[in-house]
GROMACS .gro file of C-alpha atoms in nm:
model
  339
    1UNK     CA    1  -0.021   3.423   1.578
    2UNK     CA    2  -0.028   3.104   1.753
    3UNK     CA    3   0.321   2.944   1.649
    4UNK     CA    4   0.132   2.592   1.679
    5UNK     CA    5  -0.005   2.634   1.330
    6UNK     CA    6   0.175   2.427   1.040
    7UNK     CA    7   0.081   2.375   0.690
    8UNK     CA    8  -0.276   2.442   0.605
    9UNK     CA    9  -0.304   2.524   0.927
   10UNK     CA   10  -0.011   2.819   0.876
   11UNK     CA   11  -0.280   2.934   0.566
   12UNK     CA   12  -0.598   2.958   0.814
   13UNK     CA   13  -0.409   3.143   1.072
   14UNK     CA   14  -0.227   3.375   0.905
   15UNK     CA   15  -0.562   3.443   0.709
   16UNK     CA   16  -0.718   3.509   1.013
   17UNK     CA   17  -0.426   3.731   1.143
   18UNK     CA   18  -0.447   3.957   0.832
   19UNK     CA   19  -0.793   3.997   0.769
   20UNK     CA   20  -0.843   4.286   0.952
   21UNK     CA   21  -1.166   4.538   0.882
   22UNK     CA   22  -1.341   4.357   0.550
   23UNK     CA   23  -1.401   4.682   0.440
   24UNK     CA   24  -1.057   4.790   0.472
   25UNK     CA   25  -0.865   4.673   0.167
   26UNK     CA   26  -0.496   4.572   0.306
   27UNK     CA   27  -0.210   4.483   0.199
   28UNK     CA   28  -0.213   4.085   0.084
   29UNK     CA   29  -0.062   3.789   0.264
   30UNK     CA   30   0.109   3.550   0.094
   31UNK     CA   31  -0.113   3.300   0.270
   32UNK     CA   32  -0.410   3.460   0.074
   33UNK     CA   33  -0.266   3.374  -0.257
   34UNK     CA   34  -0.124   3.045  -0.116
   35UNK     CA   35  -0.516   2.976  -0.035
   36UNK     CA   36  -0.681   3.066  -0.417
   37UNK     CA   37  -0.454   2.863  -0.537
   38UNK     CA   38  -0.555   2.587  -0.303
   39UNK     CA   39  -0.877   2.625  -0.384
   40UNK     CA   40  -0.778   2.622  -0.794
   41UNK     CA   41  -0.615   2.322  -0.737
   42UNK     CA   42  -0.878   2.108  -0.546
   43UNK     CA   43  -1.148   2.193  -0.835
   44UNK     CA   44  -0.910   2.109  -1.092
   45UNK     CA   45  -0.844   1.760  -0.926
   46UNK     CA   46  -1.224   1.704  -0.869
   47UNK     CA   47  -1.349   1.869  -1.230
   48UNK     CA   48  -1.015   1.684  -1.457
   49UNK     CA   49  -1.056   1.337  -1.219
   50UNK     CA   50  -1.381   1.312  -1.442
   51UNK     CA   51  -1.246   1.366  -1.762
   52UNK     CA   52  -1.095   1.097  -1.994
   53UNK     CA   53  -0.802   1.239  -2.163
   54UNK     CA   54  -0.392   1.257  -2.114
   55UNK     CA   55  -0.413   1.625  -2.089
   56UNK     CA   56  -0.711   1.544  -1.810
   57UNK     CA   57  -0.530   1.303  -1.620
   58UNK     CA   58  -0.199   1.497  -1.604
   59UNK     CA   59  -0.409   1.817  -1.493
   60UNK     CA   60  -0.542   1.634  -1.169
   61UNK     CA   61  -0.235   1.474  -1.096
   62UNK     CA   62  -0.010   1.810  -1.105
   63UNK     CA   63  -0.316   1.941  -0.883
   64UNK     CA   64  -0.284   1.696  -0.636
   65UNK     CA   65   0.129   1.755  -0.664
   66UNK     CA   66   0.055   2.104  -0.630
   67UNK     CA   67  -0.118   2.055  -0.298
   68UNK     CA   68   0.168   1.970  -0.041
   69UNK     CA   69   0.408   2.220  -0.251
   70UNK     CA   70   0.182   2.508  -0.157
   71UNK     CA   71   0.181   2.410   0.222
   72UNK     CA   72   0.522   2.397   0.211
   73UNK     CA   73   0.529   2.766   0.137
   74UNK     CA   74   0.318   2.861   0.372
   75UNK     CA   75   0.514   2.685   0.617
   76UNK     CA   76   0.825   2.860   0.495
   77UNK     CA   77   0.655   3.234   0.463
   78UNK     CA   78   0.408   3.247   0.737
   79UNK     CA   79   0.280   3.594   0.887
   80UNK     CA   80   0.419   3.738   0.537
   81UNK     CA   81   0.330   3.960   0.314
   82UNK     CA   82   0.359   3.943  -0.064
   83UNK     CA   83   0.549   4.261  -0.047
   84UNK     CA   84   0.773   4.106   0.169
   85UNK     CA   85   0.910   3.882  -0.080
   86UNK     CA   86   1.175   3.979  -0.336
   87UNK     CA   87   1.058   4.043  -0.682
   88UNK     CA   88   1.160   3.670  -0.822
   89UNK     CA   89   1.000   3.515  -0.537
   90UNK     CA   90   0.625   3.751  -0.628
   91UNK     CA   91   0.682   3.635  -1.006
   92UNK     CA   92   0.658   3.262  -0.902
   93UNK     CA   93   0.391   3.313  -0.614
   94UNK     CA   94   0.175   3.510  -0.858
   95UNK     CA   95   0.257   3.259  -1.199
   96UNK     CA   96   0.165   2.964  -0.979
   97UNK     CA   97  -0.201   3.113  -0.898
   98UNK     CA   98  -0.226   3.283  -1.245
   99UNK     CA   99  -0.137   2.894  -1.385
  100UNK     CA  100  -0.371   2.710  -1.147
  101UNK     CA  101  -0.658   2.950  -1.197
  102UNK     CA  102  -0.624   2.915  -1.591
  103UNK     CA  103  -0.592   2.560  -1.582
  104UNK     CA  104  -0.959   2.529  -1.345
  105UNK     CA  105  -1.116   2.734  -1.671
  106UNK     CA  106  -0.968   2.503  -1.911
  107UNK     CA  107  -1.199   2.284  -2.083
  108UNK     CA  108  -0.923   2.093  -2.286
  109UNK     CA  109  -0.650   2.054  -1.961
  110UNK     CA  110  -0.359   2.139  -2.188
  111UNK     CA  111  -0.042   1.976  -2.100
  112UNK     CA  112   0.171   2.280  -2.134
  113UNK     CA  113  -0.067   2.477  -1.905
  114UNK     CA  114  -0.040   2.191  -1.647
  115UNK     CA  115   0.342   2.212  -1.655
  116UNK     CA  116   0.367   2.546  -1.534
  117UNK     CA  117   0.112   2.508  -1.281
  118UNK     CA  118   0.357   2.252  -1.117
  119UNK     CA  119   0.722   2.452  -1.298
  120UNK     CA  120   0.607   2.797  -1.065
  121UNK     CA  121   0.548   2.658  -0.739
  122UNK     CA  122   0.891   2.426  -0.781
  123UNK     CA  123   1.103   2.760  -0.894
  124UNK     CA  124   0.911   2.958  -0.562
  125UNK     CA  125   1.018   2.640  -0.321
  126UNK     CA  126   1.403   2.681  -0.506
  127UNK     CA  127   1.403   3.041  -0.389
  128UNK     CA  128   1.335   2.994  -0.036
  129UNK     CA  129   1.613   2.936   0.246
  130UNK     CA  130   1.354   2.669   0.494
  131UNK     CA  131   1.207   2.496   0.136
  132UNK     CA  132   1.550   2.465  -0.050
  133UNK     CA  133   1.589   2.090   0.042
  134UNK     CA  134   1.218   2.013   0.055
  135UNK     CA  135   1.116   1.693  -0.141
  136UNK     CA  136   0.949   1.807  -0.456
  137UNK     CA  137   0.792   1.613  -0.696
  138UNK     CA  138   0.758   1.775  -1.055
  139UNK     CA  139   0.696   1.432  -1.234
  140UNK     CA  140   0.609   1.030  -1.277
  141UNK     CA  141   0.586   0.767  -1.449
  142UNK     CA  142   0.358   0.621  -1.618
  143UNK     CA  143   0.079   0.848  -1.568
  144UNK     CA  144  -0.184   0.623  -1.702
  145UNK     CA  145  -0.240   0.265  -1.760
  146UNK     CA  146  -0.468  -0.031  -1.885
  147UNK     CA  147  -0.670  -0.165  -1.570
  148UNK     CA  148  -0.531  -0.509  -1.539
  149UNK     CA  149  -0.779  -0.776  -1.554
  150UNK     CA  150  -0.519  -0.984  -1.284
  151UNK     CA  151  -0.248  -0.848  -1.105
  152UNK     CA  152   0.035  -0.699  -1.249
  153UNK     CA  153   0.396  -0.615  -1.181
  154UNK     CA  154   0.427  -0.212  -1.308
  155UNK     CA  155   0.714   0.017  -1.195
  156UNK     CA  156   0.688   0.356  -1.115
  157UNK     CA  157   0.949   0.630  -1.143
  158UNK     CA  158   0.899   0.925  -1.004
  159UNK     CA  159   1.116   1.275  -1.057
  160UNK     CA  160   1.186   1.558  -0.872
  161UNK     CA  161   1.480   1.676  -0.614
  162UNK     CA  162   1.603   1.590  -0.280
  163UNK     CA  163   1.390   1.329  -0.306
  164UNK     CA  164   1.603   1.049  -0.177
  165UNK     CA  165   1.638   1.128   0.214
  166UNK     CA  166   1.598   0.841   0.434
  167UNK     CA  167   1.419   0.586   0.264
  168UNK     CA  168   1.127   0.676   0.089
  169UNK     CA  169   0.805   0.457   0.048
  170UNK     CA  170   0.537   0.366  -0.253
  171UNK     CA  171   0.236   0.222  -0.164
  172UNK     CA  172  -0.028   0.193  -0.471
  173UNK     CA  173  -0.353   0.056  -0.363
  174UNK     CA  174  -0.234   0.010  -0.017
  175UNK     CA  175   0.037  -0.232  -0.119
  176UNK     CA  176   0.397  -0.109  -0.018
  177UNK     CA  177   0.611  -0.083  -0.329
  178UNK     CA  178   1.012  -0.200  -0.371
  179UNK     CA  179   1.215   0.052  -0.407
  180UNK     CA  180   1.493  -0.021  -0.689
  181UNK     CA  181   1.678   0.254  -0.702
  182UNK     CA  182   1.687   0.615  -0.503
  183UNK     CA  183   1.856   0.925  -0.626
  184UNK     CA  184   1.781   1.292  -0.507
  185UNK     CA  185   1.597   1.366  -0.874
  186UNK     CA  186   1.426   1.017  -0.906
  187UNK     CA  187   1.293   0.753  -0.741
  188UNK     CA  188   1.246   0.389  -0.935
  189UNK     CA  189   0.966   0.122  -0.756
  190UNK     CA  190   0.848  -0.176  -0.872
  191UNK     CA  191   0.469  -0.207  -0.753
  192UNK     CA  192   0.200  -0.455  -0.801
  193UNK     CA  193  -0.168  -0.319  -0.898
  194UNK     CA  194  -0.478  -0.562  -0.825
  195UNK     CA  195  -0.710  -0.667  -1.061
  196UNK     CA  196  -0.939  -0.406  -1.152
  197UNK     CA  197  -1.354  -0.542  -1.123
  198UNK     CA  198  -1.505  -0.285  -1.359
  199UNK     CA  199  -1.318  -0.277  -1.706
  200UNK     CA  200  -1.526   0.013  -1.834
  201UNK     CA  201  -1.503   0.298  -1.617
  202UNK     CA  202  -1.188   0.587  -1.566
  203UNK     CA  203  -1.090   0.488  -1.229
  204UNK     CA  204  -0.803   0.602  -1.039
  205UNK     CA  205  -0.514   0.397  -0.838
  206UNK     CA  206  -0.445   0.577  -0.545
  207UNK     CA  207  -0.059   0.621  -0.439
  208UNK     CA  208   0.096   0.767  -0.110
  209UNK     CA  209   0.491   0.870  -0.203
  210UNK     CA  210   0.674   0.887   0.162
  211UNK     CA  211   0.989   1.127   0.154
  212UNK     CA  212   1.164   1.335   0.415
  213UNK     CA  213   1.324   1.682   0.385
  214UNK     CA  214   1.699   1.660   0.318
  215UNK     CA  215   1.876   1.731   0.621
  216UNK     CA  216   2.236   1.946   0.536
  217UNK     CA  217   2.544   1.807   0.566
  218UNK     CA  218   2.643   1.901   0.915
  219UNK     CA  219   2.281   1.727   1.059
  220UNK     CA  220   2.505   1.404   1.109
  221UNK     CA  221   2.744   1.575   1.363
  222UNK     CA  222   2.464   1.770   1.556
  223UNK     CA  223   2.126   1.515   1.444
  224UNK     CA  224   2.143   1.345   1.814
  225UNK     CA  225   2.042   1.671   1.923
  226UNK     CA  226   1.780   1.724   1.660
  227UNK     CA  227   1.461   1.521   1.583
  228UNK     CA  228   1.419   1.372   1.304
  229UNK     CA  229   1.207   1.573   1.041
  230UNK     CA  230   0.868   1.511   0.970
  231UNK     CA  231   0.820   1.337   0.696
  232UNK     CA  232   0.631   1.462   0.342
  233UNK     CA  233   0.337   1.272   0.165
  234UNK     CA  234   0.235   1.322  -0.163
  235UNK     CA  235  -0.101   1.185  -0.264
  236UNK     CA  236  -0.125   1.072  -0.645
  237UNK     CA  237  -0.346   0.887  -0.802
  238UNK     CA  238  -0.264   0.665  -1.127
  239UNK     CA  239  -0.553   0.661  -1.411
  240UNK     CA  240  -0.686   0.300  -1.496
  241UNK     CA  241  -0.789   0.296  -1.857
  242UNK     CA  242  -1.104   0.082  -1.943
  243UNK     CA  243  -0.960  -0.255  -2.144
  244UNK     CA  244  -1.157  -0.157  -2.467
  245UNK     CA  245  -1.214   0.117  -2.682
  246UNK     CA  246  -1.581   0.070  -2.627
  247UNK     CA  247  -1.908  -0.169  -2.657
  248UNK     CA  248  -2.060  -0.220  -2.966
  249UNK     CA  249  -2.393  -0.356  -3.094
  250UNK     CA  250  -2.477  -0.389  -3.454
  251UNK     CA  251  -2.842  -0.417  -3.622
  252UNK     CA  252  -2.859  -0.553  -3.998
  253UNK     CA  253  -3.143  -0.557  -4.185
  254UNK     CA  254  -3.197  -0.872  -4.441
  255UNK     CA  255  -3.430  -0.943  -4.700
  256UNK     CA  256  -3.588  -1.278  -4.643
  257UNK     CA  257  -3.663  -1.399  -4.979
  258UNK     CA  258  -4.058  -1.312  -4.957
  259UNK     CA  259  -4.122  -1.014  -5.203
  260UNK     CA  260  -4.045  -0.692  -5.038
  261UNK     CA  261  -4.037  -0.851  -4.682
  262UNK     CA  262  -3.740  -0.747  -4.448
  263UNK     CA  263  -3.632  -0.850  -4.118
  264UNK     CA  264  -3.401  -0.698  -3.849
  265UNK     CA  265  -3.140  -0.902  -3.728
  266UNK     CA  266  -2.925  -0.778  -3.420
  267UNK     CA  267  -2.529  -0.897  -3.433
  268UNK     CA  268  -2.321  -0.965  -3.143
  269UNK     CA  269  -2.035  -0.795  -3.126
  270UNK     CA  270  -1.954  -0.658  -2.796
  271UNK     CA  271  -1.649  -0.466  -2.649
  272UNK     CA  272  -1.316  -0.436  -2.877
  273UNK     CA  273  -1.003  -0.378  -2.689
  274UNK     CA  274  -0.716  -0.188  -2.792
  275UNK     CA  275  -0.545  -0.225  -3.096
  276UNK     CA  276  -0.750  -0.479  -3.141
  277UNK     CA  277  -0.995  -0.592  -3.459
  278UNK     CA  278  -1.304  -0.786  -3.430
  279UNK     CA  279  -1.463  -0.930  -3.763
  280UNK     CA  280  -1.761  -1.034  -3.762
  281UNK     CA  281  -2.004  -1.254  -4.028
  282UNK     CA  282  -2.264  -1.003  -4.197
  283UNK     CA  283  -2.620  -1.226  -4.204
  284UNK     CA  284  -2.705  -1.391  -4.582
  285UNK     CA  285  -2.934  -1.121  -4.782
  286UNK     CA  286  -2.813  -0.841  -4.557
  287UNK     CA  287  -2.884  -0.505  -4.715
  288UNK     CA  288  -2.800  -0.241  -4.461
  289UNK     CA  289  -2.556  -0.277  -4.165
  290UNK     CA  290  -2.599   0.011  -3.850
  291UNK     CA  291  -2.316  -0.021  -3.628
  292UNK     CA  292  -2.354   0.166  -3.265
  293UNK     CA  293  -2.049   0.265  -3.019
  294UNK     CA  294  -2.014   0.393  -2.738
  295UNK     CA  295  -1.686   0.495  -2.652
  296UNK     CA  296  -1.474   0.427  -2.295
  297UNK     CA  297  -1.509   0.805  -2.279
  298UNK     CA  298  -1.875   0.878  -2.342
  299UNK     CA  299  -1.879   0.951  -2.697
  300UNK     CA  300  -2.139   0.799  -2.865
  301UNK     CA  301  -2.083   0.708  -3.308
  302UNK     CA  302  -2.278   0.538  -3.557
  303UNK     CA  303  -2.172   0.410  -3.874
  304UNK     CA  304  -2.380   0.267  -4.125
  305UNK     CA  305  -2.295   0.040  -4.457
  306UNK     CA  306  -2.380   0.353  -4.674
  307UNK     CA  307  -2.126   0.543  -4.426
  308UNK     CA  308  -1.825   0.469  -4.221
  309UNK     CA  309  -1.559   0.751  -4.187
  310UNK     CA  310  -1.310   0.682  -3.965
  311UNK     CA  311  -1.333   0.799  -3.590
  312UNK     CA  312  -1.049   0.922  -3.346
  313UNK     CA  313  -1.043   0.566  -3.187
  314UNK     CA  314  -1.159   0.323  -3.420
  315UNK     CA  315  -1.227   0.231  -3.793
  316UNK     CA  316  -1.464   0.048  -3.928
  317UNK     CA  317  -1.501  -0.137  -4.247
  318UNK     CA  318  -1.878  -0.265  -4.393
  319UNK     CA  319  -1.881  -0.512  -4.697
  320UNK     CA  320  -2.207  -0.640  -4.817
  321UNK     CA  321  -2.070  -0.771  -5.122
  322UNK     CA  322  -1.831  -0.991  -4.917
  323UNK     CA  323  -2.077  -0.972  -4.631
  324UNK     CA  324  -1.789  -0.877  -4.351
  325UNK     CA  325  -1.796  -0.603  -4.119
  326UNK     CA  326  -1.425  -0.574  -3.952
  327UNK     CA  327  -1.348  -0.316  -3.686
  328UNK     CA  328  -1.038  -0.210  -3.643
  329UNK     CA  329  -0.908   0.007  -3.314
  330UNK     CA  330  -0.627   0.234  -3.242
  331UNK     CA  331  -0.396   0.164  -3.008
  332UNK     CA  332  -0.420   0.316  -2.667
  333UNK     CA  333  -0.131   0.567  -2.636
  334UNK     CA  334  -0.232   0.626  -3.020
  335UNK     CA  335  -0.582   0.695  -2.918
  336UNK     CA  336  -0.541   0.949  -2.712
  337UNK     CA  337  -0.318   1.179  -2.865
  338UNK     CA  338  -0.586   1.208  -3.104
  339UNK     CA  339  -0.812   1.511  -3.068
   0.00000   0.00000   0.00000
């Protein structure tokens, strides 16, 4: 196998290596399950990216964690087999597809099932001698946020081991962050986001994390002999929440005075943001309020003066007597915990 191979590049070749007669069932490479998994994990970041939802967001983001973490093994185990492995070492290989590949069937993206997506492939890197001191990242913080409507000053912790070799780098939108504080299981930055333009769309704010592997303790003594390692980048991405709940238009219809003549009268009302309430002034001789939303996530719900139940996000309140119509909406973090 040509030795030139590294990372994904270990996966291709060693696939290529092993493949032998496609009729001829062999025994499997670890690079083969190191590649479903790949594959798990890149339709899981394209299929949750598109969802709104915590459990969403985290899915793609351990996805896109997952990604360097599994080139890192096959880095560490190339030309193996999975029989070559010790019995620990299979459990992990095997829980991290097993997790991926249930999480890329998911329809909800359940946190838990995200977890151990990430939890198997950080136990397999624990268990091998050349990935002991690799950089892993198992977590950050915050994972989602409002999109600021000017720029704003947000820091970032991130969690993981042997994360603090060298000096690692943030950059969020392209902007390098500060680094505040470094320890080998987290990292704190303090990183500025730019105005987002569209306040109604998911979006993402793409991060690069810069860390090295840990070198051991005798690389001082020996390191002028030794180049420096190559350095490991995690790609992330941080969700950007839509500033409101959702847009709303309202339609009341009024009786004008004239026997049995009625008129339709639209009312602004427009976009309520979170946690917000927006009141608004029902027309004189209104006798039935319709109330349209559209949610930041799609949803579409009606309410109606006859009928107003509350909704996951958002409440709403229709008085003809007093002739007020008040909306009231969750806050964000309260939002979406809510099924």
């Amino acid at each position: 196998m040509d030795k030139r191979c590294l990372g994904w590049g270990v996966l291709a070749c060693a696939s290529m290596a092993y493949a032998g007669d496609a009729d001829t069932p062999g025994p499997r490479t670890v690079a083969s399950v190191l590649e479903e998994t790949h594959s798990a994990a890149t339709e899981i970041i394209r299929d949750a990216g598109g969802q709104f939802g915590v459990g969403a967001f985290i899915a793609r983001q351990n996805a896109e964690l997952l990604v360097p973490q599994l080139a890192a093994v096959g880095a560490a185990t190339e030309g193996k087999l999975v029989g070559d492995l010790n019995d620990v070492q299979q459990s992990f290989l095997n829980g991290t597809l097993n997790a991926a590949d249930d999480m890329r069937r998911s329809e909800r993206y359940p946190r838990k099932k995200a977890a151990a997506m990430l939890g198997q492939a950080d136990a397999l890197l624990s268990t091998l001698a050349a990935t002991y001191r690799f950089p892993r990242v198992t977590d950050f913080s915050p994972r989602y946020i409002v999109a600021p409507a000017k720029p704003l000053a947000v820091e970032l912790v991130i969690a993981g081991h042997a994360l603090d070799a060298h000096s690692p780098e943030l950059t969020v939108q392209g902007r390098p962050c500060e680094l505040r504080d470094a320890g080998a299981e987290q990292l704190r930055f303090l990183c500025t986001l730019g105005a987002s333009v569209s306040s109604r769309a998911l979006g993402y704010a793409p991060m690069t994390l810069t860390t090295h592997p840990a070198q051991p303790w005798w690389a001082a003594i020996v390191g002028w002999f030794r180049p420096d390692p190559e350095p490991v980048r995690y790609t992330l991405a941080l969700a950007l929440i839509p500033r409101s709940v959702g847009g709303f238009d309202a339609m009341a219809r009024v009786n004008t005075g004239d026997t049995g003549s009625e008129a339709s009268v639209p009312l602004a009302v427009g976009e309520v943001p979170w946690g917000g309430t927006r009141d608004i002034a029902l027309p004189d001789g209104a006798i039935f309020v319709t109330l349209r939303c559209r949610q930041a996530d799609g949803r579409v719900f009606e309410d109606t003066s006859s009928e107003a139940p509350a909704h996951p996000w958002y409440a709403t309140t229709i008085d003809l007597k007093t002739r007020r119509m008040v909306i009231r909406a969750r806050g964000l973090d309260d939002a979406l915990a809510q099924p």
